[in-house]
Coordinates of C-alpha atoms and ligand atoms in Angstrom, one line a residue:
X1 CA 0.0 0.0 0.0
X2 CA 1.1 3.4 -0.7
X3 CA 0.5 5.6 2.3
X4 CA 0.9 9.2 1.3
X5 CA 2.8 11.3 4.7
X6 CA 1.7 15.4 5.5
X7 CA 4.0 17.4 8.0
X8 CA 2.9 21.1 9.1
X9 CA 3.5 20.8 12.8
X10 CA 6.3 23.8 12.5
X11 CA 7.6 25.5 10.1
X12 CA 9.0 22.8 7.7
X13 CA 6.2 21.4 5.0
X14 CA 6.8 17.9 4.4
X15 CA 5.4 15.4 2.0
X16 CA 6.2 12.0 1.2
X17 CA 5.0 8.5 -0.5
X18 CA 5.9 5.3 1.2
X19 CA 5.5 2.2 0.3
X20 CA 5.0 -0.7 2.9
X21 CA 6.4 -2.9 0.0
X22 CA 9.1 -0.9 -2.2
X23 CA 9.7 1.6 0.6
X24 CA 10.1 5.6 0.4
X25 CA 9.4 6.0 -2.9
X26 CA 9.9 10.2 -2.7
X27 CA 9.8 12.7 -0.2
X28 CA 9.9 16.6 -0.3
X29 CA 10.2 19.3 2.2
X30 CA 10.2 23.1 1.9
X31 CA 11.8 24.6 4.8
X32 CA 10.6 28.7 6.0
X33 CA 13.8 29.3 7.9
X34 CA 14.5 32.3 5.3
X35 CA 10.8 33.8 5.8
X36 CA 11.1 33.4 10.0
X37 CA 14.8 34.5 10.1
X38 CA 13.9 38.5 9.8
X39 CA 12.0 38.0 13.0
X40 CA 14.2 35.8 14.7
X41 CA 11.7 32.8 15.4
X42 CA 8.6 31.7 14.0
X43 CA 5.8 33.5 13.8
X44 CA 2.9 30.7 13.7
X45 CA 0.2 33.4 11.3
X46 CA 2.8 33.2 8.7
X47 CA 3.8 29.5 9.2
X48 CA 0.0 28.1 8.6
X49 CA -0.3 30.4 5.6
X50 CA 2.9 29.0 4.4
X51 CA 1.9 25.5 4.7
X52 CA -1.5 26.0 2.5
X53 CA 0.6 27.3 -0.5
X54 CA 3.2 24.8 -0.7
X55 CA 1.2 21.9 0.4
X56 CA 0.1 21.0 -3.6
X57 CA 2.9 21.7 -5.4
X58 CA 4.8 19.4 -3.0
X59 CA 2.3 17.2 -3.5
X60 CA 2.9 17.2 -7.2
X61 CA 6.1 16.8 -7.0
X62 CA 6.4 13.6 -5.1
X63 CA 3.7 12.0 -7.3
X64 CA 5.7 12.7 -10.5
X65 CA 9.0 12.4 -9.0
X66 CA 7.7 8.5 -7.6
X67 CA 5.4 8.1 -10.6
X68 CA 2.7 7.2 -8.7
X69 CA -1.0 8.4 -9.7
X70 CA -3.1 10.0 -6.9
X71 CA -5.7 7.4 -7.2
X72 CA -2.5 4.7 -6.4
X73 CA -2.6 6.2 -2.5
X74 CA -4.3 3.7 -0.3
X75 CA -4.2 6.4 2.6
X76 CA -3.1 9.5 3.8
X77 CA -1.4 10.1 7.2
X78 CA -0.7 13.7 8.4
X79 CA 1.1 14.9 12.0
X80 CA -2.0 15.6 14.1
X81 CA 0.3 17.1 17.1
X82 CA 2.3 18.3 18.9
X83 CA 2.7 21.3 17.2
X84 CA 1.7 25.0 16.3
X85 CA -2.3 24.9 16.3
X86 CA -2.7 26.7 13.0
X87 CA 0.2 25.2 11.5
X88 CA -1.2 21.1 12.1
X89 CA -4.5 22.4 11.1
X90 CA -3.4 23.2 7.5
X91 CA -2.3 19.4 6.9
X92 CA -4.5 17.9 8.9
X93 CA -7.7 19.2 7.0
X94 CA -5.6 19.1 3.7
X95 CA -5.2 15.5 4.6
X96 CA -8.7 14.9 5.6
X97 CA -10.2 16.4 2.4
X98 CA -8.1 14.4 0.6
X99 CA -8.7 11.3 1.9
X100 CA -12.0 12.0 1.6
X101 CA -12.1 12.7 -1.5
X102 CA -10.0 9.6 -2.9
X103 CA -12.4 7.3 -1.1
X104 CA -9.2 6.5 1.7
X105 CA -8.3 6.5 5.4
X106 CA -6.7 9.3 7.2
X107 CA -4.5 8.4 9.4
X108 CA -3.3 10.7 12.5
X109 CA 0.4 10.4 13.3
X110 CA 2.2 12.0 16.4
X111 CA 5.0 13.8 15.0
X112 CA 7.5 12.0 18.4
X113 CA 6.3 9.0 16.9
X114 CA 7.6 9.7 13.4
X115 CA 11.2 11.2 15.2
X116 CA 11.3 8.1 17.0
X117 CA 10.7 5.2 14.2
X118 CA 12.7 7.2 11.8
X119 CA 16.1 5.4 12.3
X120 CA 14.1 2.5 10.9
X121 CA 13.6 3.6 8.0
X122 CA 17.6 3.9 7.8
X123 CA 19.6 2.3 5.3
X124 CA 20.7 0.2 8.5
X125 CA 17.8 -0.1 10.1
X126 CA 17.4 0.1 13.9
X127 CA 15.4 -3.5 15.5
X128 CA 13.2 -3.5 18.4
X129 CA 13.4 -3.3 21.0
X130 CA 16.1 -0.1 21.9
X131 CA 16.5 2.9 23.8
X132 CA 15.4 6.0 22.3
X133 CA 17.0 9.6 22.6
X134 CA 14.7 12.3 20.9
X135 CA 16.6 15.4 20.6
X136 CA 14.5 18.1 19.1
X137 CA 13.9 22.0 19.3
X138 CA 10.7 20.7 21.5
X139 CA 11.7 17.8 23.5
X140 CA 14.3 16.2 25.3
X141 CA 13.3 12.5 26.3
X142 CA 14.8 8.8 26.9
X143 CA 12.7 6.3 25.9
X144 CA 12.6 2.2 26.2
X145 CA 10.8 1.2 22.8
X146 CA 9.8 -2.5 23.2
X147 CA 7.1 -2.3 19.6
X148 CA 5.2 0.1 17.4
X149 CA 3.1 1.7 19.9
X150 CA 5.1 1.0 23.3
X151 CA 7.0 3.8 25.0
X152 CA 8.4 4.4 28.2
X153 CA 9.3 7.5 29.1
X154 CA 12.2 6.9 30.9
X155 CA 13.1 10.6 31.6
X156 CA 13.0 14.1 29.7
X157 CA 13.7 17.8 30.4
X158 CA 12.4 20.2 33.0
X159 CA 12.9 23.0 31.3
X160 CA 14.1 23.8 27.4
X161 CA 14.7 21.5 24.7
X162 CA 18.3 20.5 24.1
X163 CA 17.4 22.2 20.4
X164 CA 15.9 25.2 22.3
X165 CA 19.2 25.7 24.8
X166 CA 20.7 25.6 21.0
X167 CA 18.7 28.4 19.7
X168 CA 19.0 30.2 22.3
X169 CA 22.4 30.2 23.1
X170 CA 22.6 30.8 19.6
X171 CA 20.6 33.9 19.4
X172 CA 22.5 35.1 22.8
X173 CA 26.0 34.9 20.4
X174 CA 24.6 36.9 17.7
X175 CA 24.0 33.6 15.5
X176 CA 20.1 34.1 14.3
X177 CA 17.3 31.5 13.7
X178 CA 18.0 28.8 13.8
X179 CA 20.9 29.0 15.9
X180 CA 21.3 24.8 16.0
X181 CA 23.3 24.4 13.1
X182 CA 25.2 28.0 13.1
X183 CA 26.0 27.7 16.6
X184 CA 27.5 24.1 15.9
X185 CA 29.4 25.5 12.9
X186 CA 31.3 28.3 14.9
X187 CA 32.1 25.6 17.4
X188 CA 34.5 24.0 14.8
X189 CA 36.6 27.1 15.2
X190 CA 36.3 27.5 19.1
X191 CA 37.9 25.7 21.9
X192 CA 36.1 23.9 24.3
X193 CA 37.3 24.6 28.3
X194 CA 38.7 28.1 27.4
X195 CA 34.9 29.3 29.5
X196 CA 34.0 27.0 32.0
X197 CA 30.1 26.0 31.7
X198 CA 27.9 23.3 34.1
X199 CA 26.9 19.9 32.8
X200 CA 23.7 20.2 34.3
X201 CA 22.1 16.8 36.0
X202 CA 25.4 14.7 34.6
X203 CA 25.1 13.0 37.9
X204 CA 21.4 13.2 38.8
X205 CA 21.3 9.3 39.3
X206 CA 18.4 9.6 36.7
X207 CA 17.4 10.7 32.7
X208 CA 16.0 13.8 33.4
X209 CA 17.6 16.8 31.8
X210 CA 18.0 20.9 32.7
X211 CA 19.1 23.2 30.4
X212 CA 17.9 26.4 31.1
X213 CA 20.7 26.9 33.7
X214 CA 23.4 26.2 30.5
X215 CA 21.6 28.9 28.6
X216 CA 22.2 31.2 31.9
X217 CA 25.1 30.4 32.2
X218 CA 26.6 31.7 28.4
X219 CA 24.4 34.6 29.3
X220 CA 26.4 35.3 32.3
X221 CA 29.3 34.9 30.2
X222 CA 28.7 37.1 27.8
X223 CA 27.9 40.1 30.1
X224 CA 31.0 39.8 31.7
X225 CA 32.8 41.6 29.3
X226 CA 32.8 42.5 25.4
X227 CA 33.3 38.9 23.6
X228 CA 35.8 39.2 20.3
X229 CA 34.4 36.7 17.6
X230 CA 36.8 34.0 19.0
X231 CA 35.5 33.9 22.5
X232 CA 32.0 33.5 20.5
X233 CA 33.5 30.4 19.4
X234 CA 35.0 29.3 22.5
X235 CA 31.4 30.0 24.4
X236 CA 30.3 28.1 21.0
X237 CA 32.5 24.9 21.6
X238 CA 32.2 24.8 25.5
X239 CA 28.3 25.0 25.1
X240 CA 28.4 22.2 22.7
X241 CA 30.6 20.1 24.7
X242 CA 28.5 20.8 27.9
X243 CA 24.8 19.9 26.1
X244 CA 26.4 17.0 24.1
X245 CA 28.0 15.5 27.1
X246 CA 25.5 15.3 29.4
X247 CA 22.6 14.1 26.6
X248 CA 25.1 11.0 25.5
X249 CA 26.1 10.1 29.2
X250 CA 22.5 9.9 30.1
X251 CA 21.6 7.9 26.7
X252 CA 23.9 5.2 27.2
X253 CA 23.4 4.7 30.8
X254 CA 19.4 4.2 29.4
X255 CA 21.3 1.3 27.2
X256 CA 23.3 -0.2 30.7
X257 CA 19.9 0.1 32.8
X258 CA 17.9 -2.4 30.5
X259 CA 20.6 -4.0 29.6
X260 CA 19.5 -2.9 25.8
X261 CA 22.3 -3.0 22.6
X262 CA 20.8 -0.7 20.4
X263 CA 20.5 2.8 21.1
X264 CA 18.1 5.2 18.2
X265 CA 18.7 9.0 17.9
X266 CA 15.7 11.3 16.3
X267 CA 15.3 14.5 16.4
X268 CA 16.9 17.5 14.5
X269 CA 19.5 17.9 17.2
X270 CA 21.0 14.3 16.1
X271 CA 22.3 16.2 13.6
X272 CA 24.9 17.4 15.4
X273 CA 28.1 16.3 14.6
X274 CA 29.7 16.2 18.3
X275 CA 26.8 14.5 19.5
X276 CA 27.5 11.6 17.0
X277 CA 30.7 11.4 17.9
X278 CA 30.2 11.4 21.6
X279 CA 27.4 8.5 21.2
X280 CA 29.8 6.3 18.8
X281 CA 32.9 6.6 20.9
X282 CA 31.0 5.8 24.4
X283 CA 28.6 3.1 22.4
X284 CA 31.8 1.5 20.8
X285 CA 33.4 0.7 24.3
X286 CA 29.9 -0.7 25.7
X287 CA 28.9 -2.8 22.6
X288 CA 26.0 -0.7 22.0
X289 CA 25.5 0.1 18.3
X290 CA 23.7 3.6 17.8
X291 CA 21.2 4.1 14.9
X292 CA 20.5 7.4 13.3
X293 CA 18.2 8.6 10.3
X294 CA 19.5 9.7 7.0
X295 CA 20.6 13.1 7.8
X296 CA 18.3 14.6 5.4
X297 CA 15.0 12.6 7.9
X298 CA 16.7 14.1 11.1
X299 CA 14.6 17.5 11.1
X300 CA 11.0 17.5 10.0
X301 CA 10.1 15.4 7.1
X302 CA 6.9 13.8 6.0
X303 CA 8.4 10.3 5.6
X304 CA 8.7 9.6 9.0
X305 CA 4.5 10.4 9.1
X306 CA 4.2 8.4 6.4
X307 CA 6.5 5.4 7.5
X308 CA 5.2 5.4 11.2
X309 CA 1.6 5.2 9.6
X310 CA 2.6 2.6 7.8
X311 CA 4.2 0.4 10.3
X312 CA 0.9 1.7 12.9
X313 CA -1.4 0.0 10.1
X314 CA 0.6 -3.4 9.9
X315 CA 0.4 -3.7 13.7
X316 CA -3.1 -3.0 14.0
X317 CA -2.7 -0.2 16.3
X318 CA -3.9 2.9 14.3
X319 CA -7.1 4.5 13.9
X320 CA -7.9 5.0 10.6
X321 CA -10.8 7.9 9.7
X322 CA -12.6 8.5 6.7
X323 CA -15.4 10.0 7.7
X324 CA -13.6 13.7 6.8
X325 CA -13.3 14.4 10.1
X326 CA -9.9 15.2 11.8
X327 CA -8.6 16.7 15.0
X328 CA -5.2 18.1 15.9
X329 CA -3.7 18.3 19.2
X330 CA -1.3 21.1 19.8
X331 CA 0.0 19.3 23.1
X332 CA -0.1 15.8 23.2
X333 CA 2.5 14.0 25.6
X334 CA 3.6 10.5 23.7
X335 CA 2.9 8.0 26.5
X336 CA -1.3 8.9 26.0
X337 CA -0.8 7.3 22.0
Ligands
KG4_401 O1 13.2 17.8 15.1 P1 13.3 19.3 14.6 O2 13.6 19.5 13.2 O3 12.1 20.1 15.0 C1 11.3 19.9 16.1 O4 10.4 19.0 16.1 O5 11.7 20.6 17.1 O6 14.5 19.9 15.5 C2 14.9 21.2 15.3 C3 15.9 21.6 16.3 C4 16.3 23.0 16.4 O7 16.3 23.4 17.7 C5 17.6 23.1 15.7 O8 18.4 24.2 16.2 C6 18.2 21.8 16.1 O9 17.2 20.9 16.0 N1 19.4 21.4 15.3 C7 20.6 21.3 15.7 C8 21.4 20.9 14.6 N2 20.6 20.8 13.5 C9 19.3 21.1 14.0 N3 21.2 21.5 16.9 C10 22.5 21.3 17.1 N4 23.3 21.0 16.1 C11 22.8 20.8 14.8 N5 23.7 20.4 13.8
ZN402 ZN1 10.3 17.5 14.8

């Protein structure tokens, strides 16, 4: 079956065909970074309206670039929360209408959910069951992933995101939106130790996170005196080091708890290149082997809605619509799926 995926939870539009036999067959995403940078985050008006003008032509373009008809799609899943109210609205009702309309089911996805099974949609594909770490600009979380459908929060933040502590130290530096990636490029050129920052909750004897006091703590820094553009990327590289070391000690200490070999990384935040090489190096010497999506699934992507659909439907535990109907839930904790 062909399951046709919708993402709109933020302020990337996604849209993808997969195929439970043959696989992603095409996938397309238009990112609004440039339209949000002038006001330095996004602003969800102009997201939603976003979403409604490139939700056909992305459409169109994964049905020619797959060759697939639009009468070959045997359902349509879209991200029904969390996310920006407006923002799910626009795919969930463009989902809903279309289903409707091609006689198939809609399927709501959490958008976790998609971050969480997309390593297995990996060239090497994750197995069950593993530890997952979800690194995103909204969440911070450890979970123990037995099937499709069973999560265990094991622990998460109290405060910001590990993505948001990015962005925000980020925009403290001068870096703009979104300051994940810039802030981990002027990192390369800094050196780590030269400020001294906390590794909040590295020996909290659980897998909860804090990172509000890290994000303090560069602010601090930087009001202590005029910063030249090296001790940007010093503040740059020590940050890193700081967020990246406490978020893989806590992962793999998940992995030693349950005794569990396989650890999965989602979220755009697995991006980051020290992270990856803090989980590998740690993983290596414990025999745990770490699983990551394509880099190109690691942010918001409508193949992980479509592929976590998909592998919902084959284990019987989604709830297909076709009715017309849909609802969206702006907040929606993971564990009430
Ligand atoms: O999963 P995602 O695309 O969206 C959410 O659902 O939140 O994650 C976006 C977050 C942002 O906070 C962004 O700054 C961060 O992931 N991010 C990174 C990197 N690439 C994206 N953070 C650190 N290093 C990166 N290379
Ligand atoms: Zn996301």
């Amino acid at each position: 079956m062909i399951v046709l995926g919708i993402e709109s939870s933020c302020d990337e539009t996604g849209v993808a065909l997969y195929d439970t036999e043959r696989g992603l067959l095409a996938h397309a995403v238009h990112t609004q970074v440039a339209m949000h940078e002038a006001y330095g985050g996004v602003v969800p008006e102009l997201a939603s309206r976003d979403h409604i003008r490139r939700l056909v032509p992305l459409l169109e373009q994964v049905l020619a670039e797959a060759h697939v008809a639009r009468t070959d799609i045997g359902a349509v899943a879209y991200t029904a929360g969390p996310g920006r109210a407006g923002a799910l609205l626009v795919g969930a009702s463009f989902a809903a209408a279309l289903a409707q309309a091609l006689g198939v089911p809609a399927l709501p996805v959490h958008h976790l959910e998609g971050h969480l099974l997309s390593p297995l949609l990996a060239r090497e594909p994750a197995s069950f069951p593993f530890i997952a770490l979800l690194v995103s600009g909204g969440h911070t979380q450890i979970m123990c992933v037995t099937r499709v459908g069973a999560y265990e929060l094991m622990g998460e933040s109290l405060d910001d995101a590990a993505g948001e502590a990015f962005d925000k130290t980020a925009q403290l530096l001068g870096l703009g939106y979104p300051g994940g990636p810039a802030l981990a490029k002027l990192a390369e050129q800094g050196t780590p130790g030269k400020f001294k920052l906390p590794r909040p909750m590295l020996n909290s004897g659980d897998f909860m996170f804090s990172f509000s006091g890290l994000k303090t703590a560069v602010l601090t820094a930087a009001r202590e005196r005029e910063l030249s553009a090296q001790d940007k990327a010093d503040l740059a590289a020590e940050f890193q080091e700081a967020a990246t070391e406490v978020v893989a000690t806590k992962a793999l200490a998940a992995c030693r708890q349950r005794r569990l070999s396989t650890l999965v990384v989602a979220g755009g935040v697995g991006a980051n290149k020290r992270l990856r090489q803090r989980l590998d190096a740690a993983a290596a010497r414990q025999g745990v082997r770490v699983r990551y999506p394509e880099m190109e699934l690691c942010t918001d992507n409508g193949a992980m809605i479509a592929f976590a659909a998909a592998l919902r439907l084959q284990a019987g535990v989604a709830a297909p619509r076709n009715d017309g109907a849909f609802a969206v839930r702006p907040r929606w904790p993971l564990q009430e799926l």
